[in-house]
XYZ file of N, CA and C in Angstrom:
480
model
N -16.021 -3.749 4.350
C -15.059 -2.684 4.434
C -15.132 -1.875 3.140
N -15.386 -0.604 3.245
C -15.461 0.257 2.070
C -14.067 0.544 1.544
N -13.970 0.547 0.234
C -12.711 0.898 -0.400
C -13.004 1.548 -1.735
N -12.107 2.403 -2.144
C -12.244 3.045 -3.447
C -11.731 2.082 -4.517
N -12.323 2.135 -5.690
C -11.878 1.278 -6.792
C -10.557 1.803 -7.356
N -9.847 0.939 -8.047
C -8.609 1.355 -8.700
C -8.863 2.470 -9.713
N -9.909 2.370 -10.572
C -10.169 3.493 -11.497
C -10.426 4.821 -10.771
N -11.097 4.774 -9.624
C -11.334 5.991 -8.849
C -10.013 6.555 -8.343
N -9.142 5.703 -7.855
C -7.838 6.168 -7.361
C -7.007 6.761 -8.493
N -7.113 6.189 -9.685
C -6.400 6.758 -10.832
C -6.890 8.176 -11.120
N -8.188 8.392 -10.977
C -8.746 9.741 -11.186
C -8.250 10.684 -10.097
N -8.322 10.246 -8.836
C -7.879 11.083 -7.721
C -6.436 11.536 -7.893
N -5.563 10.641 -8.357
C -4.124 10.893 -8.380
C -3.596 11.204 -9.775
N -4.478 11.403 -10.755
C -4.019 11.645 -12.138
C -3.187 12.917 -12.223
N -2.340 12.919 -13.223
C -1.414 14.030 -13.408
C -0.058 13.748 -12.798
N 0.003 12.736 -11.945
C 1.267 12.373 -11.292
C 1.772 11.023 -11.772
N 0.966 10.314 -12.582
C 1.373 8.976 -13.006
C 2.687 9.025 -13.778
N 3.495 8.021 -13.521
C 4.817 7.890 -14.157
C 5.649 9.154 -13.982
N 5.490 9.790 -12.845
C 6.255 10.966 -12.437
C 6.157 12.105 -13.449
N 4.966 12.315 -14.006
C 4.794 13.373 -15.004
C 5.151 14.754 -14.460
N 5.021 14.952 -13.161
C 5.323 16.249 -12.570
C 6.763 16.323 -12.062
N 7.572 15.366 -12.386
C 8.961 15.368 -11.940
C 9.278 14.146 -11.106
N 10.488 14.087 -10.623
C 10.928 12.926 -9.849
C 10.221 12.845 -8.504
N 9.832 11.632 -8.139
C 9.276 11.403 -6.810
C 10.424 11.364 -5.807
N 10.207 11.894 -4.614
C 11.263 11.835 -3.593
C 11.406 10.415 -3.036
N 12.603 10.100 -2.591
C 12.855 8.823 -1.917
C 12.650 9.007 -0.428
N 12.177 7.960 0.216
C 12.048 7.960 1.671
C 12.281 6.544 2.181
N 12.427 6.422 3.488
C 12.618 5.127 4.128
C 11.261 4.547 4.534
N 10.979 3.335 4.075
C 9.840 2.552 4.552
C 10.426 1.253 5.072
N 10.233 0.975 6.340
C 10.806 -0.211 6.983
C 12.315 -0.292 6.767
N 12.958 0.877 6.751
C 14.407 0.940 6.618
C 14.935 0.797 5.203
N 14.044 0.740 4.227
C 14.449 0.612 2.823
C 14.057 1.877 2.072
N 14.960 2.367 1.234
C 14.720 3.590 0.483
C 13.904 3.291 -0.769
N 12.831 4.059 -0.970
C 11.957 3.858 -2.125
C 11.319 5.185 -2.529
N 11.062 5.394 -3.827
C 10.408 6.639 -4.259
C 8.908 6.576 -3.987
N 8.354 7.694 -3.545
C 6.924 7.775 -3.225
C 6.344 9.081 -3.768
N 5.052 9.108 -3.924
C 4.386 10.357 -4.293
C 4.600 11.340 -3.144
N 4.978 12.590 -3.431
C 5.304 13.530 -2.350
C 4.162 13.800 -1.376
N 2.913 13.698 -1.827
C 1.782 13.945 -0.933
C 1.499 12.784 0.014
N 2.230 11.674 -0.138
C 1.966 10.482 0.675
C 3.034 10.209 1.735
N 4.014 11.063 1.842
C 5.152 10.801 2.735
C 4.706 10.537 4.172
N 3.848 11.366 4.718
C 3.419 11.176 6.111
C 2.657 9.864 6.277
N 1.872 9.480 5.286
C 1.135 8.216 5.359
C 2.094 7.031 5.381
N 3.107 7.060 4.502
C 4.074 5.957 4.483
C 4.897 5.909 5.765
N 5.210 7.072 6.336
C 5.898 7.083 7.636
C 5.048 6.374 8.681
N 3.752 6.669 8.685
C 2.847 6.036 9.650
C 2.774 4.527 9.426
N 2.703 4.086 8.161
C 2.678 2.655 7.874
C 3.955 1.992 8.395
N 5.081 2.586 8.096
C 6.352 2.030 8.535
C 6.411 1.945 10.062
N 6.040 3.014 10.739
C 6.057 3.018 12.206
C 5.086 2.003 12.793
N 3.903 1.861 12.187
C 2.914 0.898 12.681
C 3.440 -0.529 12.551
N 4.052 -0.845 11.424
C 4.588 -2.194 11.239
C 5.785 -2.452 12.149
N 6.665 -1.474 12.269
C 7.818 -1.627 13.157
C 7.374 -1.802 14.612
N 6.391 -1.023 15.039
C 5.911 -1.085 16.424
C 5.260 -2.428 16.750
N 4.803 -3.145 15.727
C 4.146 -4.431 15.951
C 5.027 -5.608 15.531
N 6.330 -5.342 15.349
C 7.286 -6.423 15.177
C 7.745 -6.764 13.775
N 7.337 -6.011 12.771
C 7.830 -6.291 11.407
C 9.132 -5.518 11.228
N 10.240 -6.134 11.634
C 11.499 -5.396 11.695
C 12.563 -5.875 10.722
N 12.289 -6.929 9.981
C 13.349 -7.481 9.149
C 13.023 -7.430 7.658
N 12.439 -6.345 7.208
C 12.139 -6.216 5.773
C 13.435 -6.184 4.979
N 13.459 -6.892 3.881
C 14.628 -6.860 3.006
C 14.287 -6.258 1.651
N 12.995 -6.046 1.363
C 12.602 -5.479 0.084
C 11.318 -4.661 0.248
N 11.404 -3.384 -0.086
C 10.241 -2.505 -0.100
C 10.377 -1.635 -1.344
N 9.361 -1.647 -2.187
C 9.421 -0.808 -3.380
C 8.060 -0.225 -3.670
N 8.035 1.074 -3.916
C 6.796 1.794 -4.137
C 6.600 2.099 -5.614
N 7.274 3.098 -6.139
C 7.031 3.588 -7.494
C 7.542 2.639 -8.571
N 6.696 2.398 -9.568
C 7.092 1.629 -10.743
C 6.118 1.988 -11.864
N 6.589 2.610 -12.923
C 5.736 2.997 -14.045
C 5.440 1.770 -14.894
N 4.312 1.106 -14.596
C 3.958 -0.130 -15.309
C 2.446 -0.326 -15.331
N 2.012 -1.246 -16.173
C 0.602 -1.637 -16.228
C 0.269 -2.470 -14.993
N -1.003 -2.486 -14.623
C -1.457 -3.305 -13.515
C -1.292 -4.781 -13.877
N -0.889 -5.600 -12.928
C -0.713 -7.027 -13.167
C -2.074 -7.679 -13.377
N -2.231 -8.377 -14.494
C -3.462 -9.110 -14.750
C -4.662 -8.250 -15.107
N -4.440 -6.994 -15.466
C -5.564 -6.119 -15.798
C -5.182 -5.098 -16.837
N -5.956 -4.031 -16.901
C -5.661 -2.971 -17.862
C -5.483 -1.654 -17.127
N -4.780 -0.756 -17.746
C -4.503 0.535 -17.120
C -3.245 0.477 -16.290
N -2.855 1.631 -15.807
C -1.639 1.716 -15.010
C -1.845 1.147 -13.611
N -0.810 0.529 -13.108
C -0.778 0.083 -11.721
C -0.787 1.311 -10.812
N -1.285 1.165 -9.603
C -1.214 2.264 -8.639
C 0.232 2.543 -8.229
N 1.135 1.622 -8.487
C 2.565 1.874 -8.279
C 3.044 2.998 -9.205
N 2.439 3.123 -10.378
C 2.824 4.164 -11.337
C 2.471 5.562 -10.832
N 1.615 5.639 -9.814
C 1.221 6.913 -9.210
C 1.998 7.175 -7.919
N 2.823 6.212 -7.499
C 3.580 6.352 -6.264
C 2.731 6.205 -5.016
N 1.569 5.510 -5.147
C 0.654 5.378 -4.007
C 0.463 3.923 -3.579
N 1.346 3.029 -4.027
C 1.288 1.626 -3.613
C 2.710 1.144 -3.365
N 2.832 0.194 -2.455
C 4.142 -0.376 -2.173
C 4.019 -1.876 -2.003
N 5.089 -2.580 -2.315
C 5.182 -4.024 -2.105
C 6.280 -4.285 -1.089
N 5.955 -5.107 -0.097
C 6.896 -5.427 0.976
C 7.231 -6.914 0.916
N 8.497 -7.224 0.792
C 9.016 -8.593 0.826
C 8.226 -9.554 -0.068
N 8.210 -9.321 -1.386
C 7.419 -10.166 -2.290
C 7.636 -11.676 -2.164
N 8.861 -12.198 -1.985
C 8.978 -13.657 -1.877
C 8.251 -14.246 -0.665
N 8.120 -13.467 0.404
C 7.450 -13.945 1.617
C 5.970 -13.570 1.671
N 5.566 -12.622 0.875
C 4.190 -12.125 0.857
C 3.721 -12.143 -0.599
N 3.465 -13.304 -1.103
C 3.242 -13.494 -2.534
C 1.849 -13.082 -2.985
N 1.676 -13.059 -4.309
C 0.374 -12.819 -4.913
C -0.180 -14.159 -5.393
N -1.467 -14.392 -5.103
C -2.145 -15.615 -5.526
C -3.369 -15.229 -6.334
N -3.421 -15.680 -7.592
C -4.555 -15.403 -8.474
C -5.665 -16.424 -8.238
N -6.908 -15.981 -8.411
C -8.068 -16.877 -8.263
C -7.986 -17.671 -6.972
N -7.677 -16.978 -5.911
C -7.489 -17.596 -4.600
C -8.356 -16.840 -3.597
N -9.647 -17.128 -3.550
C -10.525 -16.346 -2.681
C -10.342 -16.616 -1.187
N -9.703 -17.741 -0.846
C -9.561 -18.106 0.562
C -8.374 -17.383 1.190
N -8.629 -16.661 2.262
C -7.577 -15.968 2.992
C -6.805 -16.985 3.827
N -5.470 -16.807 3.908
C -4.637 -17.752 4.636
C -3.446 -17.014 5.248
N -3.431 -16.869 6.574
C -2.334 -16.173 7.248
C -0.989 -16.857 7.005
N -0.974 -18.145 6.708
C 0.301 -18.833 6.486
C 0.966 -18.407 5.181
N 0.261 -17.670 4.339
C 0.803 -17.213 3.057
C 1.511 -15.862 3.168
N 1.534 -15.280 4.365
C 2.118 -13.954 4.539
C 2.985 -13.888 5.790
N 3.967 -13.006 5.743
C 4.815 -12.719 6.897
C 4.132 -11.732 7.850
N 3.121 -11.003 7.352
C 2.400 -10.060 8.198
C 1.523 -10.820 9.188
N 1.357 -10.237 10.376
C 0.443 -10.811 11.364
C -0.841 -9.980 11.389
N -1.870 -10.530 11.994
C -3.129 -9.796 12.118
C -2.913 -8.499 12.897
N -2.096 -8.544 13.939
C -1.821 -7.338 14.730
C -1.158 -6.258 13.869
N -0.271 -6.657 12.973
C 0.397 -5.688 12.101
C -0.582 -5.080 11.101
N -1.397 -5.913 10.473
C -2.395 -5.405 9.522
C -3.386 -4.502 10.242
N -3.841 -4.924 11.422
C -4.778 -4.097 12.198
C -4.164 -2.745 12.554
N -2.870 -2.736 12.899
C -2.197 -1.471 13.250
C -2.189 -0.521 12.056
N -1.918 -1.043 10.866
C -1.927 -0.198 9.668
C -3.348 0.260 9.372
N -4.327 -0.589 9.578
C -5.721 -0.209 9.310
C -6.234 0.847 10.294
N -5.558 1.018 11.418
C -5.954 2.084 12.360
C -5.425 3.451 11.940
N -4.538 3.501 10.956
C -4.034 4.788 10.464
C -5.171 5.497 9.743
N -5.468 6.701 10.179
C -6.590 7.475 9.633
C -6.126 8.878 9.269
N -6.904 9.509 8.402
C -6.689 10.931 8.172
C -7.275 11.676 9.362
N -6.939 12.944 9.502
C -7.533 13.761 10.576
C -9.050 13.811 10.418
N -9.545 13.582 9.195
C -10.982 13.528 8.937
C -11.606 12.175 9.232
N -10.794 11.210 9.695
C -11.317 9.916 10.114
C -11.359 8.835 9.044
N -10.790 9.074 7.879
C -10.804 8.073 6.809
C -9.628 7.114 6.957
N -9.910 5.817 6.780
C -8.850 4.808 6.793
C -7.936 5.074 5.602
N -6.630 5.108 5.813
C -5.675 5.524 4.786
C -5.247 4.376 3.870
N -5.049 3.186 4.413
C -4.457 2.095 3.640
C -5.410 0.939 3.378
N -5.117 0.261 2.291
C -5.794 -0.979 1.920
C -4.704 -2.019 1.714
N -4.942 -3.234 2.199
C -3.980 -4.324 2.073
C -4.485 -5.336 1.057
N -3.632 -5.737 0.133
C -4.000 -6.695 -0.904
C -4.306 -8.093 -0.389
N -3.906 -8.407 0.824
C -4.222 -9.713 1.400
C -5.700 -9.893 1.683
N -6.430 -8.791 1.795
C -7.866 -8.856 2.078
C -8.724 -8.744 0.819
N -8.108 -8.671 -0.366
C -8.898 -8.596 -1.592
C -9.687 -9.887 -1.779
N -10.736 -9.829 -2.594
C -11.626 -10.978 -2.760
C -11.104 -12.085 -3.662
N -10.824 -11.803 -4.925
C -10.476 -12.884 -5.855
C -8.971 -13.110 -5.970
N -8.186 -12.095 -5.707
C -6.731 -12.186 -5.720
C -6.253 -11.878 -4.311
N -5.260 -12.586 -3.878
C -4.622 -12.270 -2.598
C -3.214 -11.786 -2.914
N -2.978 -10.511 -2.686
C -1.675 -9.889 -2.964
C -1.095 -9.460 -1.618
N -0.537 -10.428 -0.914
C -0.099 -10.229 0.461
C 1.032 -9.218 0.614
N 1.782 -8.933 -0.434
C 2.881 -7.972 -0.357
C 2.408 -6.529 -0.473
N 1.191 -6.314 -0.989
C 0.734 -5.016 -1.498
C -0.029 -4.171 -0.465
N 0.412 -2.930 -0.316
C -0.293 -1.906 0.462
C -0.524 -0.723 -0.465
N -1.691 -0.086 -0.380
C -1.953 1.079 -1.213
C -2.728 2.140 -0.445
N -2.512 3.383 -0.854
C -3.265 4.516 -0.315
C -4.700 4.383 -0.807
N -5.661 4.495 0.085
C -7.072 4.298 -0.253
C -7.894 5.572 -0.068
N -7.224 6.719 -0.136
C -7.901 8.016 -0.004
C -7.373 8.978 -1.062
N -8.117 10.046 -1.281
C -7.721 11.077 -2.247
C -6.650 11.987 -1.647
N -5.894 12.682 -2.498
C -4.896 13.625 -1.977
C -5.503 14.648 -1.027
N -6.723 15.096 -1.306
C -7.369 16.087 -0.436
C -7.605 15.535 0.971
N -7.844 14.228 1.080
C -8.018 13.616 2.401
C -6.697 13.575 3.162
N -5.607 13.236 2.455
C -4.295 13.203 3.110
C -3.848 14.592 3.540
N -4.300 15.611 2.819
C -3.896 16.988 3.133
C -4.340 17.407 4.528
N -5.376 16.737 5.081
C -5.836 17.062 6.433
C -4.860 16.595 7.497
N -3.961 15.684 7.121
C -2.989 15.149 8.068
C -3.323 13.718 8.457
N -2.370 13.076 9.126
C -2.490 11.676 9.547
C -2.709 11.622 11.048
N -3.616 10.743 11.431
C -3.906 10.479 12.849
C -3.899 8.974 13.026
N -2.937 8.442 13.765
C -2.886 7.006 13.914
C -2.481 6.623 15.316
N -2.817 5.381 15.663
C -2.542 4.873 16.996
C -2.246 3.384 16.880
N -1.063 2.970 17.299
C -0.756 1.548 17.290
C -1.161 0.974 18.633
């Protein structure tokens, strides 16, 4: 599965980190209010609808924007750009040096992850990346935008 690197995403979204251009708007993701990058609103709506349509209806914690360093690395987290969100961290934990994928470690189901992965730009690019599928770290709570702002500008096309 092709994905853009974190440094590439920082380049794509630079100038907006830590809300340098002003306050990020709040929106509802899974019924929880959270600040997001303004160019990502339609993508987050699609993620929320895809998860709700596949049965993820009892979220108690969703948070997107946070001006902080990346956990376990260097540079700003993608949360600092308003392009990543964490859903229900106690139920969808992060595991370091854990290359083995395990559905029992997450509240998300394969159908829910697949529904989010079907969200595409009008140009056909997959919009989201899930931290549960990462190689060396499993960050089951984490979803991030995996396209440039110019790709999102074409619009969202998704099907659950």
